mmCIF file of C-alpha atoms in Angstrom:
data_model
loop_
_atom_site.group_PDB
_atom_site.id
_atom_site.type_symbol
_atom_site.label_atom_id
_atom_site.label_comp_id
_atom_site.label_asym_id
_atom_site.label_seq_id
_atom_site.Cartn_x
_atom_site.Cartn_y
_atom_site.Cartn_z
ATOM 1 C CA UNK A 166 20.135 3.479 17.300
ATOM 2 C CA UNK A 167 17.462 2.505 19.834
ATOM 3 C CA UNK A 168 16.810 -0.800 21.475
ATOM 4 C CA UNK A 169 15.809 -3.686 19.254
ATOM 5 C CA UNK A 170 13.264 -4.897 21.791
ATOM 6 C CA UNK A 171 13.206 -3.000 25.083
ATOM 7 C CA UNK A 172 15.021 -0.448 27.210
ATOM 8 C CA UNK A 173 15.760 -0.263 30.933
ATOM 9 C CA UNK A 174 16.080 3.206 32.450
ATOM 10 C CA UNK A 175 16.609 4.201 36.060
ATOM 11 C CA UNK A 176 15.512 7.370 37.826
ATOM 12 C CA UNK A 177 19.102 8.646 37.557
ATOM 13 C CA UNK A 178 18.789 8.259 33.754
ATOM 14 C CA UNK A 179 21.165 5.307 33.523
ATOM 15 C CA UNK A 180 19.861 3.180 30.690
ATOM 16 C CA UNK A 181 20.643 -0.003 28.839
ATOM 17 C CA UNK A 182 19.131 -1.135 25.556
ATOM 18 C CA UNK A 183 18.057 -4.785 25.511
ATOM 19 C CA UNK A 184 19.617 -5.502 28.934
ATOM 20 C CA UNK A 185 20.809 -8.961 29.850
ATOM 21 C CA UNK A 186 20.005 -10.537 33.213
ATOM 22 C CA UNK A 187 23.399 -9.358 34.482
ATOM 23 C CA UNK A 188 22.759 -5.804 33.274
ATOM 24 C CA UNK A 189 19.376 -5.753 35.042
ATOM 25 C CA UNK A 190 21.090 -6.975 38.201
ATOM 26 C CA UNK A 191 23.561 -4.079 37.997
ATOM 27 C CA UNK A 192 20.831 -1.472 37.425
ATOM 28 C CA UNK A 193 18.784 -2.789 40.358
ATOM 29 C CA UNK A 194 21.857 -3.076 42.573
ATOM 30 C CA UNK A 195 22.586 0.626 41.914
ATOM 31 C CA UNK A 196 19.169 1.696 43.264
ATOM 32 C CA UNK A 197 19.033 3.589 46.559
ATOM 33 C CA UNK A 198 16.418 5.268 48.734
ATOM 34 C CA UNK A 199 17.319 8.882 47.944
ATOM 35 C CA UNK A 200 17.904 9.818 44.297
ATOM 36 C CA UNK A 201 17.780 6.602 42.270
ATOM 37 C CA UNK A 202 14.729 4.781 43.608
ATOM 38 C CA UNK A 203 13.395 2.926 40.561
ATOM 39 C CA UNK A 204 14.095 1.378 37.185
ATOM 40 C CA UNK A 205 11.524 0.934 34.398
ATOM 41 C CA UNK A 206 11.840 -1.590 31.578
ATOM 42 C CA UNK A 207 9.579 -1.335 28.543
ATOM 43 C CA UNK A 208 9.621 -1.625 24.765
ATOM 44 C CA UNK A 209 11.470 1.180 23.029
ATOM 45 C CA UNK A 210 8.356 2.452 21.228
ATOM 46 C CA UNK A 211 5.550 4.965 21.601
ATOM 47 C CA UNK A 212 2.657 3.755 23.776
ATOM 48 C CA UNK A 213 4.185 0.397 24.825
ATOM 49 C CA UNK A 214 1.765 -2.449 25.578
ATOM 50 C CA UNK A 215 3.772 -3.680 28.559
ATOM 51 C CA UNK A 216 6.213 -2.487 31.183
ATOM 52 C CA UNK A 217 7.859 -3.651 34.347
ATOM 53 C CA UNK A 218 9.400 -1.630 37.139
ATOM 54 C CA UNK A 219 11.466 -2.192 40.255
ATOM 55 C CA UNK A 220 11.337 0.330 43.104
ATOM 56 C CA UNK A 221 13.149 0.511 46.437
ATOM 57 C CA UNK A 222 10.836 0.112 49.430
ATOM 58 C CA UNK A 223 11.282 2.271 52.552
ATOM 59 C CA UNK A 224 11.190 -0.817 54.775
ATOM 60 C CA UNK A 225 13.782 -2.624 52.657
ATOM 61 C CA UNK A 226 13.492 -4.836 49.635
ATOM 62 C CA UNK A 227 11.913 -3.985 46.295
ATOM 63 C CA UNK A 228 8.462 -3.666 44.767
ATOM 64 C CA UNK A 229 8.284 -5.338 41.374
ATOM 65 C CA UNK A 230 5.439 -4.418 39.001
ATOM 66 C CA UNK A 231 4.714 -6.303 35.785
ATOM 67 C CA UNK A 232 1.938 -5.075 33.500
ATOM 68 C CA UNK A 233 0.937 -6.252 30.029
ATOM 69 C CA UNK A 234 -2.267 -4.703 28.685
ATOM 70 C CA UNK A 235 -2.524 -7.101 25.726
ATOM 71 C CA UNK A 236 -2.616 -10.095 28.082
ATOM 72 C CA UNK A 237 -4.525 -8.314 30.854
ATOM 73 C CA UNK A 238 -1.717 -9.015 33.303
ATOM 74 C CA UNK A 239 -0.945 -6.810 36.277
ATOM 75 C CA UNK A 240 1.205 -8.254 39.036
ATOM 76 C CA UNK A 241 2.776 -6.494 42.022
ATOM 77 C CA UNK A 242 5.131 -8.372 44.368
ATOM 78 C CA UNK A 243 7.794 -7.560 46.920
ATOM 79 C CA UNK A 244 11.187 -9.223 46.767
ATOM 80 C CA UNK A 245 14.519 -8.957 48.555
ATOM 81 C CA UNK A 246 16.772 -10.916 46.173
ATOM 82 C CA UNK A 247 18.176 -8.910 43.268
ATOM 83 C CA UNK A 248 19.246 -12.204 41.635
ATOM 84 C CA UNK A 249 15.666 -13.469 41.684
ATOM 85 C CA UNK A 250 14.257 -10.158 40.398
ATOM 86 C CA UNK A 251 16.692 -9.990 37.457
ATOM 87 C CA UNK A 252 16.094 -13.659 36.555
ATOM 88 C CA UNK A 253 12.286 -13.465 36.851
ATOM 89 C CA UNK A 254 12.076 -10.255 34.823
ATOM 90 C CA UNK A 255 14.324 -11.664 32.104
ATOM 91 C CA UNK A 256 12.066 -14.715 31.806
ATOM 92 C CA UNK A 257 8.907 -12.578 31.873
ATOM 93 C CA UNK A 258 10.190 -10.184 29.196
ATOM 94 C CA UNK A 259 11.246 -13.049 26.952
ATOM 95 C CA UNK A 260 7.596 -14.118 26.795
ATOM 96 C CA UNK A 261 6.451 -10.673 25.557
ATOM 97 C CA UNK A 262 5.594 -9.966 21.922
ATOM 98 C CA UNK A 263 7.934 -7.738 19.937
ATOM 99 C CA UNK A 264 7.282 -6.498 16.392
ATOM 100 C CA UNK A 265 9.772 -8.031 13.990
ATOM 101 C CA UNK A 266 10.858 -10.823 16.314
ATOM 102 C CA UNK A 267 10.036 -14.358 15.177
ATOM 103 C CA UNK A 268 7.202 -15.841 17.178
ATOM 104 C CA UNK A 269 8.019 -18.603 19.585
ATOM 105 C CA UNK A 270 6.609 -22.018 18.731
ATOM 106 C CA UNK A 271 3.773 -23.265 20.887
ATOM 107 C CA UNK A 272 3.140 -26.799 21.968
ATOM 108 C CA UNK A 273 -0.127 -28.691 22.358
ATOM 109 C CA UNK A 274 1.294 -30.874 25.126
#
């Protein structure tokens, strides 16, 4: 059975379906600058509308890319804290649309 919402997969083919913040932390922490340089998180579907990736930078730290074509979002930042990356990505992914998931209520405030 595939992921209900999204899947994280590293260059070394480690993968986790619907990863928690802690699981993302572990995947990112396992990255290195030789044979496991990135992790990609995206919906487990053909032609996903959004994705995010984390890649090791040669000079240290990580490049974080977030792209959502339905919202015309494309953001690239560098970060050194794996805690912050895992937390920010978890929050960002929670705001994405997933078929079959109840929509989140909006407020007019």
